[in-house]
Amino acid sequence: MLSPFSNLECLGLLAKRLILFNIIDLNQGSDILTITDSSLPITHYPLPTGFFTTRIDIMRKTIRSTTTAPQSPTIPATDSNLPAQQAAGFFGREQELQQIERVFVKDKTRRLTITGMSGQGKSSLAIEAGQRLYHSGQFKKICLVDYGAFSKQDAVDLAIKTLARVLDSDLVNVVTATEALKDIPTLLILDNLDMISLEQLPKLLEVAEQCSEVGACRLLLTSEQAEFEQFGEFLNNHHILPLSGLAKADALAYFEQLLALPPITPIKPPKSAEVLSLFKQVAFHPLSIGVLAIALKTLPPQEVERRLPTLLEQDDPFWALLKWALENLIVEIELTGALYWLAILLKRNTKKPFRLDAKTVRFLPRLSVFQGGVFEPDLLEITEVTKKQWYLLCSALQTAGLIKLEFLPDFKVPYIKFHPTLSPTLWPHFSSAEEQAFIFSDYQQRYAQLAAYMAYEESKNMVQVHALVQHDFSNLLHAVHSALDAQEVWAVQFVKNLNIFLNYFGFQRDSAILGQRAEIAQSQKKKK
């Protein structure tokens, strides 16, 4: 039975029948709406043009940040590998930026370390300093080596190979690196030194010092503490810049920008005096301000003021604050497609509340198995968080500054880069040791399968495969070493597949270590 719509009144009658029958079937890819009822024959209704959208996804209209690529970098890709700032951008720290420029340019100091507790904004300041020093003409190249996701990798090799990509040179050791740096004023940034083991740190600082003494090159480090007393030569010509909380005006400007980011809520923005009172309790700590912004998107400041002291008294106050903020996050999302028009016709609210369910919050610690970041499909597969829940969680974590989305050329899905605080914060909070072990086992097997697939696909899609592997080295290395530790039967093959890429990218020492471990594992297997 065909019944074309002549006007909106007829469509309104249809809407009432839909509510009555409680059965709606939208045929994908066509403008046909089908209604079925046990007592009636199947009925097909052609819909007005534009009434039906081929994909109804109620989240994507409200939460745009998970599908929008970041802005282009301000430095040409040929001159720098600096990552983009977090979604909210960079705020304040003008005095610190001026101090960095004065130390490097006017005072001719070769080495500077930014210190401060995790979440204070050390990496963001280093990135901003690199941007400004490049544009002022002080450096021709800016190279950032990120140890935030550091996992079982040779620290010196990582620095040399990263520098080689920025300089577009074939560097194999510190000798070739210093030779290449002689005529190229370069700022070398070693970010998150706290992640490097005490066994590797002395050698890395020795190599970094040599690079910083060449030509017009300089070295910028970030670390929670600058405990370099045992490195006498390194401390010569070295400056320490400690970071504390944001200034009041900068904190307010930062918070205002956070409120403008997804998830957007209808709540009235709080007054400056109210939020400053809250910020004071967290010492104007930028990462904590980000988490407070999530809470203040939904809750009145009086409620946050009431609960905050109790949360800060917990054994892990940052986790307590984050969990509480996410549990209370509610947004209003606009209906789309047929559901939107039906609500209009029935004069009902076109928006509906949406919140993180208890299961998603309980699954949040599962993110901690990843080392520094993860491609979105792997995250969804291992954590078992649904896509709709992830879109809301993702936007909240972006606002807080706990994750950033990186989009690789020719890849539709983003790489989710973690703040170094995220995984260590979440890891102790699995619901049980059994769940933790189960998820970590899934993680190991997922990356073993990925290594096998990448080894198979390399000859067919070399550029894309290499881009994937380079971004995921930290997870691949962590998974393979832990699989060897657990004596998994498939660990040796995992090593063989991963060593293809380690050798290609010049990480021979890492490859040799894995090869030795695989030989030991095989010999032990034969003895059994």
Coordinates of C-alpha atoms in Angstrom, one line a residue:
M1 CA 0.0 0.0 0.0
L2 CA 1.5 3.3 -1.1
S3 CA 0.4 6.5 0.5
P4 CA 2.3 9.6 -0.5
F5 CA 2.4 12.5 1.9
S6 CA 0.6 15.6 0.7
N7 CA 1.4 17.9 3.6
L8 CA 2.7 18.0 7.1
E9 CA -0.6 17.2 8.7
C10 CA -0.6 13.8 7.0
L11 CA 2.9 13.3 8.3
G12 CA 1.7 14.2 11.8
L13 CA -0.9 11.5 11.6
L14 CA 1.7 9.0 10.6
A15 CA 3.9 10.1 13.5
K16 CA 1.1 9.3 15.9
R17 CA 0.7 5.9 14.4
L18 CA 4.4 5.3 14.8
I19 CA 4.2 6.1 18.5
L20 CA 1.1 3.9 18.8
F21 CA 2.7 0.9 17.0
N22 CA 6.1 1.5 18.6
I23 CA 7.7 0.0 15.5
I24 CA 9.8 2.0 13.0
D25 CA 11.9 0.6 10.2
L26 CA 14.0 3.0 8.2
N27 CA 15.3 1.4 5.0
Q28 CA 19.0 2.4 4.7
G29 CA 19.9 4.1 1.5
S30 CA 16.3 5.1 0.5
D31 CA 13.6 7.5 1.4
I32 CA 11.2 4.8 2.5
L33 CA 9.8 4.4 6.0
T34 CA 8.2 1.0 6.8
I35 CA 5.7 0.4 9.5
T36 CA 4.7 -3.1 10.6
D37 CA 2.1 -4.3 13.1
S38 CA 1.0 -7.8 14.0
S39 CA -2.6 -6.9 13.0
L40 CA -1.7 -4.9 9.9
P41 CA 0.1 -5.6 6.7
I42 CA 3.5 -4.1 6.1
T43 CA 3.1 -0.5 5.0
H44 CA 5.7 1.5 3.0
Y45 CA 5.6 5.3 3.0
P46 CA 7.7 7.4 0.7
L47 CA 9.3 10.2 2.7
P48 CA 9.8 13.9 1.7
T49 CA 13.2 14.7 0.3
G50 CA 15.7 15.2 3.0
F51 CA 13.5 13.6 5.7
F52 CA 15.7 10.5 6.0
T53 CA 19.5 10.6 6.6
T54 CA 21.3 7.5 5.4
R55 CA 23.1 7.2 8.7
I56 CA 21.4 8.1 12.0
D57 CA 24.1 8.7 14.5
I58 CA 22.8 11.0 17.2
M59 CA 26.2 11.7 18.7
R60 CA 28.0 13.1 15.7
K61 CA 25.9 16.2 15.5
T62 CA 26.8 17.3 19.0
I63 CA 30.3 15.9 19.5
R64 CA 32.3 17.1 16.6
S65 CA 35.8 17.0 18.0
T66 CA 36.2 13.2 17.5
T67 CA 35.7 13.5 13.7
T68 CA 37.4 16.9 13.0
A69 CA 41.1 16.9 12.2
P70 CA 43.3 19.3 14.1
Q71 CA 44.5 22.5 12.5
S72 CA 47.6 22.5 10.3
P73 CA 50.9 22.9 12.1
T74 CA 52.3 26.5 12.1
I75 CA 55.8 25.2 11.3
P76 CA 56.4 23.4 7.9
A77 CA 56.6 19.7 8.4
T78 CA 60.0 19.7 6.8
D79 CA 61.4 21.7 9.7
S80 CA 59.7 20.3 12.7
N81 CA 57.9 17.3 14.2
L82 CA 56.2 19.4 17.0
P83 CA 52.8 18.0 17.8
A84 CA 49.7 20.2 18.0
Q85 CA 48.6 21.6 21.3
Q86 CA 45.6 20.1 23.1
A87 CA 42.1 21.0 21.9
A88 CA 41.8 24.1 24.2
G89 CA 45.1 25.5 22.9
F90 CA 47.9 27.2 24.9
F91 CA 47.3 29.8 27.6
G92 CA 49.5 32.0 29.7
R93 CA 53.1 31.4 30.6
E94 CA 54.3 34.6 29.0
Q95 CA 57.0 35.1 31.7
E96 CA 58.2 31.6 31.3
L97 CA 58.4 31.9 27.5
Q98 CA 60.4 35.1 27.8
Q99 CA 62.7 33.5 30.3
I100 CA 63.3 30.5 27.9
E101 CA 64.1 32.9 25.1
R102 CA 66.4 35.0 27.3
V103 CA 68.3 31.9 28.6
F104 CA 68.9 30.5 25.2
V105 CA 69.4 33.6 23.1
K106 CA 70.8 36.4 25.4
D107 CA 72.5 34.3 28.0
K108 CA 73.8 31.7 25.5
T109 CA 72.9 28.9 27.8
R110 CA 73.0 25.5 26.1
R111 CA 70.6 23.5 28.2
L112 CA 67.4 24.2 30.0
T113 CA 65.1 21.9 32.0
I114 CA 61.4 22.7 32.6
T115 CA 60.3 21.0 35.9
G116 CA 57.0 20.6 37.7
M117 CA 54.5 18.0 38.8
S118 CA 52.7 16.0 36.2
G119 CA 49.9 18.0 34.5
Q120 CA 51.5 21.3 35.1
G121 CA 51.9 22.0 31.4
K122 CA 55.6 21.3 30.9
S123 CA 55.1 19.7 27.4
S124 CA 52.7 22.4 26.3
L125 CA 55.2 25.1 27.3
A126 CA 58.0 23.3 25.5
I127 CA 56.0 23.0 22.3
E128 CA 55.0 26.7 22.4
A129 CA 58.6 27.7 23.1
G130 CA 59.7 25.7 20.1
Q131 CA 57.1 27.4 17.9
R132 CA 58.1 30.9 19.0
L133 CA 61.8 30.3 18.8
Y134 CA 61.4 28.9 15.2
H135 CA 59.4 31.9 14.1
S136 CA 61.8 34.4 15.7
G137 CA 64.6 32.8 13.5
Q138 CA 66.7 31.4 16.3
F139 CA 66.4 27.8 14.9
K140 CA 66.0 26.2 11.5
K141 CA 64.8 22.9 12.9
I142 CA 62.8 21.9 16.0
C143 CA 63.0 18.2 17.0
L144 CA 60.9 16.8 19.8
V145 CA 61.6 13.3 21.2
D146 CA 58.6 12.2 23.3
Y147 CA 59.4 9.7 26.0
G148 CA 55.9 9.8 27.4
A149 CA 55.1 6.5 25.8
F150 CA 58.5 5.1 26.4
S151 CA 58.4 1.3 26.6
K152 CA 61.4 -1.1 26.5
Q153 CA 63.1 0.9 23.8
D154 CA 66.6 2.2 23.5
A155 CA 66.4 5.8 24.6
V156 CA 69.5 7.0 22.6
D157 CA 68.4 5.2 19.4
L158 CA 64.9 6.8 19.6
A159 CA 66.5 10.2 19.9
I160 CA 68.9 9.7 17.0
K161 CA 66.3 8.2 14.7
T162 CA 63.8 11.0 15.5
L163 CA 66.4 13.6 14.9
A164 CA 67.3 11.9 11.6
R165 CA 63.7 12.2 10.4
V166 CA 63.6 15.9 11.2
L167 CA 67.0 16.7 9.6
D168 CA 66.2 14.3 6.7
S169 CA 69.6 12.7 7.2
D170 CA 70.8 9.2 7.6
L171 CA 72.1 9.3 11.2
V172 CA 73.3 6.1 12.8
N173 CA 75.0 7.3 16.0
V174 CA 76.0 10.4 18.0
V175 CA 79.0 11.1 15.7
T176 CA 76.9 11.4 12.6
A177 CA 74.3 13.4 14.5
T178 CA 76.7 16.0 15.8
E179 CA 78.2 16.3 12.3
A180 CA 74.8 16.9 10.8
L181 CA 74.0 19.5 13.4
K182 CA 77.1 21.7 12.8
D183 CA 75.5 23.9 10.2
I184 CA 71.8 23.6 11.2
P185 CA 70.7 25.6 14.3
T186 CA 68.4 23.0 16.0
L187 CA 66.4 23.0 19.2
L188 CA 66.3 19.4 20.5
I189 CA 63.5 18.8 23.0
L190 CA 63.6 15.7 25.1
D191 CA 60.1 15.4 26.6
N192 CA 59.0 13.4 29.7
L193 CA 62.4 12.3 30.9
D194 CA 60.8 10.7 34.0
M195 CA 59.8 7.7 31.9
I196 CA 63.4 6.7 31.1
S197 CA 65.0 4.1 33.3
L198 CA 68.0 5.1 35.5
E199 CA 70.1 2.6 33.6
Q200 CA 69.5 4.5 30.3
L201 CA 69.4 8.1 31.5
P202 CA 73.2 8.7 31.9
K203 CA 73.9 7.6 28.3
L204 CA 71.0 9.7 26.9
L205 CA 72.1 12.8 28.8
E206 CA 75.7 12.3 27.6
V207 CA 74.5 12.2 24.0
A208 CA 72.1 15.1 24.4
E209 CA 74.9 17.2 25.9
Q210 CA 77.1 16.6 22.9
C211 CA 74.4 17.6 20.5
S212 CA 73.7 20.8 22.5
E213 CA 77.3 21.9 22.3
V214 CA 77.4 21.8 18.5
G215 CA 77.1 25.1 16.6
A216 CA 73.9 27.1 17.5
C217 CA 72.0 24.1 18.8
R218 CA 70.2 24.1 22.2
L219 CA 68.6 21.4 24.4
L220 CA 65.3 21.7 26.1
L221 CA 64.2 19.0 28.6
T222 CA 61.0 18.4 30.6
S223 CA 61.0 16.4 33.8
E224 CA 59.1 16.4 37.1
Q225 CA 62.5 16.8 38.8
A226 CA 65.9 17.8 37.5
E227 CA 68.0 15.4 39.5
F228 CA 71.2 15.6 37.4
E229 CA 73.7 16.1 40.2
Q230 CA 75.7 13.0 39.2
F231 CA 76.1 14.4 35.7
G232 CA 78.7 17.1 36.4
E233 CA 79.4 18.1 32.8
F234 CA 75.7 18.3 31.9
L235 CA 75.0 20.8 34.8
N236 CA 77.5 23.2 33.3
N237 CA 75.7 25.8 31.1
H238 CA 72.4 24.5 32.4
H239 CA 69.3 26.3 33.6
I240 CA 66.3 25.0 35.6
L241 CA 62.8 26.5 35.1
P242 CA 60.3 25.3 37.7
L243 CA 56.6 25.5 36.8
S244 CA 53.8 26.2 39.3
G245 CA 50.0 26.8 38.7
L246 CA 48.5 29.2 36.2
A247 CA 48.0 32.9 36.9
K248 CA 44.4 33.8 37.8
A249 CA 43.7 35.6 34.6
D250 CA 45.2 32.8 32.5
A251 CA 43.3 30.1 34.4
L252 CA 40.0 32.0 33.8
A253 CA 40.8 32.4 30.1
Y254 CA 41.7 28.7 29.9
F255 CA 38.5 27.7 31.6
E256 CA 36.4 29.8 29.3
Q257 CA 37.8 28.0 26.3
L258 CA 37.2 24.6 28.0
L259 CA 33.5 25.5 28.4
A260 CA 33.3 26.2 24.7
L261 CA 34.6 22.7 23.8
P262 CA 32.4 19.6 23.5
P263 CA 30.6 18.2 25.2
I264 CA 28.3 21.3 25.2
T265 CA 25.8 21.5 28.0
P266 CA 23.0 24.1 28.6
I267 CA 24.1 25.0 32.1
K268 CA 24.8 28.6 32.8
P269 CA 28.5 29.5 33.0
P270 CA 29.6 30.0 36.6
K271 CA 30.9 33.3 37.9
S272 CA 34.6 34.1 38.0
A273 CA 34.8 34.3 41.8
E274 CA 33.1 30.9 42.1
V275 CA 35.6 29.1 39.8
L276 CA 38.6 30.9 41.2
S277 CA 37.6 29.5 44.6
L278 CA 37.7 26.0 43.1
F279 CA 40.9 26.6 41.2
K280 CA 42.6 27.7 44.4
Q281 CA 41.9 24.4 46.0
V282 CA 43.8 22.6 43.2
A283 CA 46.6 25.2 43.2
F284 CA 45.6 26.4 39.7
H285 CA 46.9 23.1 38.4
P286 CA 46.1 23.1 34.6
L287 CA 45.2 19.4 34.3
S288 CA 43.0 19.6 37.4
I289 CA 41.2 22.7 36.0
G290 CA 40.5 20.6 32.9
V291 CA 38.8 17.9 35.0
L292 CA 36.9 20.5 37.0
A293 CA 35.6 21.9 33.7
I294 CA 34.0 18.6 33.0
A295 CA 32.1 18.7 36.3
L296 CA 31.2 22.4 35.9
K297 CA 29.6 21.6 32.5
T298 CA 26.8 19.8 34.3
L299 CA 26.9 20.7 38.0
P300 CA 26.5 24.0 39.7
P301 CA 29.7 25.4 41.3
Q302 CA 28.1 25.2 44.8
E303 CA 27.8 21.4 44.4
V304 CA 31.4 21.1 43.1
E305 CA 32.6 23.3 46.0
R306 CA 30.8 21.0 48.5
R307 CA 32.3 17.8 47.1
L308 CA 35.8 18.9 46.1
P309 CA 37.4 18.9 49.6
T310 CA 36.3 15.3 50.2
L311 CA 37.6 14.2 46.8
L312 CA 41.0 15.8 47.3
E313 CA 41.3 13.9 50.6
Q314 CA 41.2 10.5 48.8
D315 CA 44.3 8.4 48.5
D316 CA 44.3 9.1 44.7
P317 CA 42.6 12.5 44.5
F318 CA 43.0 13.0 40.8
W319 CA 41.3 9.7 40.0
A320 CA 38.6 10.4 42.5
L321 CA 37.9 13.8 40.9
L322 CA 38.0 12.4 37.3
K323 CA 35.7 9.5 38.1
W324 CA 33.2 11.8 39.9
A325 CA 33.2 14.3 37.1
L326 CA 32.5 11.7 34.5
E327 CA 29.8 10.0 36.5
N328 CA 27.9 13.2 36.6
L329 CA 28.4 14.3 33.0
I330 CA 25.1 14.7 31.2
V331 CA 24.7 16.4 27.8
E332 CA 21.6 17.2 25.7
I333 CA 21.9 15.9 22.2
E334 CA 19.9 16.9 19.2
L335 CA 17.9 14.1 17.6
T336 CA 18.5 13.6 13.9
G337 CA 16.7 12.3 10.8
A338 CA 13.2 10.9 11.3
L339 CA 13.3 11.1 15.1
Y340 CA 14.0 14.8 14.9
W341 CA 11.0 15.5 12.5
L342 CA 8.7 13.3 14.5
A343 CA 9.5 15.2 17.7
I344 CA 8.8 18.5 15.8
L345 CA 5.5 17.3 14.5
L346 CA 4.4 16.0 17.9
K347 CA 5.7 19.2 19.5
R348 CA 8.0 17.3 21.7
N349 CA 11.5 18.2 22.8
T350 CA 14.0 17.6 20.0
K351 CA 16.8 17.0 22.5
K352 CA 17.3 14.1 24.8
P353 CA 19.7 13.7 27.8
F354 CA 22.7 11.5 27.3
R355 CA 25.2 10.4 29.9
L356 CA 28.1 8.0 30.5
D357 CA 26.6 4.8 31.8
A358 CA 28.0 3.0 34.9
K359 CA 29.5 0.3 32.7
T360 CA 31.6 2.8 30.7
V361 CA 32.9 4.5 33.8
R362 CA 33.8 1.0 35.2
F363 CA 35.6 0.1 32.0
L364 CA 37.6 3.4 32.0
P365 CA 40.7 1.8 33.7
R366 CA 41.0 -0.5 30.7
L367 CA 42.5 2.4 28.8
S368 CA 45.6 2.0 31.0
V369 CA 46.9 -1.1 29.1
F370 CA 47.9 1.2 26.3
Q371 CA 51.3 2.8 26.3
G372 CA 51.0 6.5 25.5
G373 CA 48.2 6.1 23.0
V374 CA 46.2 3.8 20.7
F375 CA 44.4 3.8 17.4
E376 CA 40.7 4.2 18.0
P377 CA 39.6 0.7 16.6
D378 CA 42.0 -1.0 18.9
L379 CA 40.7 1.0 21.9
L380 CA 37.1 0.1 21.2
E381 CA 37.9 -3.6 20.6
I382 CA 39.9 -4.1 23.8
T383 CA 38.0 -1.9 26.2
E384 CA 34.6 -2.9 24.9
V385 CA 33.3 0.6 25.2
T386 CA 30.5 1.3 22.7
K387 CA 31.0 3.9 20.0
K388 CA 28.3 6.2 21.3
Q389 CA 29.6 6.1 24.8
W390 CA 33.2 6.6 23.5
Y391 CA 32.2 9.8 21.6
L392 CA 31.0 11.4 24.8
L393 CA 33.9 10.0 26.9
C394 CA 36.4 11.1 24.2
S395 CA 35.1 14.7 24.1
A396 CA 35.3 14.9 27.9
L397 CA 38.9 13.5 28.0
Q398 CA 39.9 15.9 25.3
T399 CA 38.5 18.9 27.2
A400 CA 40.4 17.8 30.3
G401 CA 43.6 17.6 28.3
L402 CA 44.0 13.9 29.0
I403 CA 44.0 12.9 25.3
K404 CA 44.6 14.4 21.9
L405 CA 43.5 13.2 18.5
E406 CA 46.1 12.8 15.8
F407 CA 45.1 12.2 12.2
L408 CA 47.6 10.5 9.9
P409 CA 47.5 11.1 6.2
D410 CA 45.3 8.6 4.4
F411 CA 43.9 7.2 7.7
K412 CA 40.2 7.8 8.5
V413 CA 40.5 6.8 12.2
P414 CA 42.4 8.9 14.7
Y415 CA 45.3 7.9 16.9
I416 CA 44.4 8.7 20.5
K417 CA 47.4 10.2 22.2
F418 CA 47.4 10.0 26.0
H419 CA 48.7 12.5 28.5
P420 CA 51.5 10.7 30.5
T421 CA 49.3 10.9 33.6
L422 CA 46.4 9.0 32.2
S423 CA 47.6 5.3 32.2
P424 CA 49.4 5.4 35.5
T425 CA 46.3 7.0 37.1
L426 CA 43.9 4.4 35.7
W427 CA 46.0 1.2 36.1
P428 CA 45.4 0.6 39.8
H429 CA 41.6 1.0 39.5
F430 CA 40.4 -2.1 37.6
S431 CA 37.4 -3.7 39.3
S432 CA 39.5 -6.9 40.0
A433 CA 42.9 -8.4 39.4
E434 CA 41.2 -11.0 37.2
E435 CA 39.7 -8.3 34.9
Q436 CA 43.1 -6.6 34.7
A437 CA 44.8 -9.8 33.7
F438 CA 42.1 -10.7 31.2
I439 CA 42.3 -7.3 29.5
F440 CA 46.1 -7.3 29.4
S441 CA 46.1 -10.7 27.8
D442 CA 43.7 -9.4 25.1
Y443 CA 46.0 -6.5 24.6
Q444 CA 49.0 -8.7 24.1
Q445 CA 47.2 -10.9 21.6
R446 CA 45.7 -8.0 19.7
Y447 CA 49.2 -6.5 19.1
A448 CA 50.7 -9.9 18.2
Q449 CA 48.0 -10.2 15.6
L450 CA 48.6 -6.7 14.4
A451 CA 52.3 -7.4 14.0
A452 CA 51.6 -10.5 12.0
Y453 CA 49.2 -8.6 9.7
M454 CA 51.6 -5.7 9.2
A455 CA 54.4 -8.1 8.3
Y456 CA 52.1 -9.7 5.7
E457 CA 50.8 -6.4 4.3
E458 CA 54.2 -4.5 4.2
S459 CA 55.0 -5.5 0.7
K460 CA 51.6 -4.3 -0.5
N461 CA 51.1 -1.1 1.4
M462 CA 54.5 -0.1 2.7
V463 CA 53.9 3.6 3.4
Q464 CA 50.7 3.0 5.3
V465 CA 52.0 0.0 7.2
H466 CA 55.2 1.9 8.3
A467 CA 53.1 4.8 9.5
L468 CA 50.9 2.5 11.6
V469 CA 53.9 0.7 13.1
Q470 CA 55.8 3.9 13.9
H471 CA 52.9 5.3 15.8
D472 CA 52.3 2.0 17.7
F473 CA 55.9 1.0 18.5
S474 CA 55.4 1.6 22.2
N475 CA 52.4 -0.7 22.4
L476 CA 54.1 -3.4 20.1
L477 CA 57.2 -3.4 22.2
H478 CA 55.4 -3.5 25.5
A479 CA 53.1 -6.3 24.3
V480 CA 56.0 -8.4 22.9
H481 CA 58.2 -8.1 26.0
S482 CA 55.3 -8.9 28.4
A483 CA 54.3 -11.9 26.2
L484 CA 57.9 -13.2 26.5
D485 CA 57.7 -12.6 30.3
A486 CA 54.5 -14.6 30.4
Q487 CA 56.1 -17.4 28.2
E488 CA 53.2 -17.3 25.7
V489 CA 53.6 -19.9 23.0
W490 CA 53.2 -17.4 20.2
A491 CA 55.7 -14.8 21.6
V492 CA 58.6 -16.1 19.5
Q493 CA 56.6 -15.5 16.2
F494 CA 55.6 -12.1 17.6
V495 CA 59.3 -11.3 17.9
K496 CA 60.0 -12.4 14.3
N497 CA 57.2 -10.2 12.9
L498 CA 58.1 -7.1 14.9
N499 CA 61.9 -7.4 14.2
I500 CA 61.1 -6.8 10.5
F501 CA 60.2 -3.3 11.4
L502 CA 62.7 -2.7 14.2
N503 CA 65.5 -3.5 11.7
Y504 CA 64.0 -1.4 8.9
F505 CA 63.8 1.7 11.1
G506 CA 67.3 1.2 12.5
F507 CA 66.5 0.0 16.0
Q508 CA 69.1 -2.8 15.8
R509 CA 69.8 -2.9 19.6
D510 CA 66.1 -3.4 20.4
S511 CA 65.9 -6.0 17.7
A512 CA 69.0 -7.8 19.1
I513 CA 67.5 -7.8 22.6
L514 CA 64.3 -9.3 21.4
G515 CA 66.1 -11.9 19.3
Q516 CA 68.1 -13.0 22.3
R517 CA 65.0 -13.3 24.4
A518 CA 63.3 -15.3 21.7
E519 CA 66.2 -17.7 21.5
I520 CA 66.1 -18.3 25.2
A521 CA 62.3 -18.8 25.1
Q522 CA 62.7 -21.4 22.2
S523 CA 65.5 -23.3 24.1
Q524 CA 63.3 -23.4 27.2
K525 CA 60.4 -24.7 25.2
K526 CA 62.5 -27.5 23.7
K527 CA 63.7 -28.6 27.2
K528 CA 60.1 -29.0 28.2

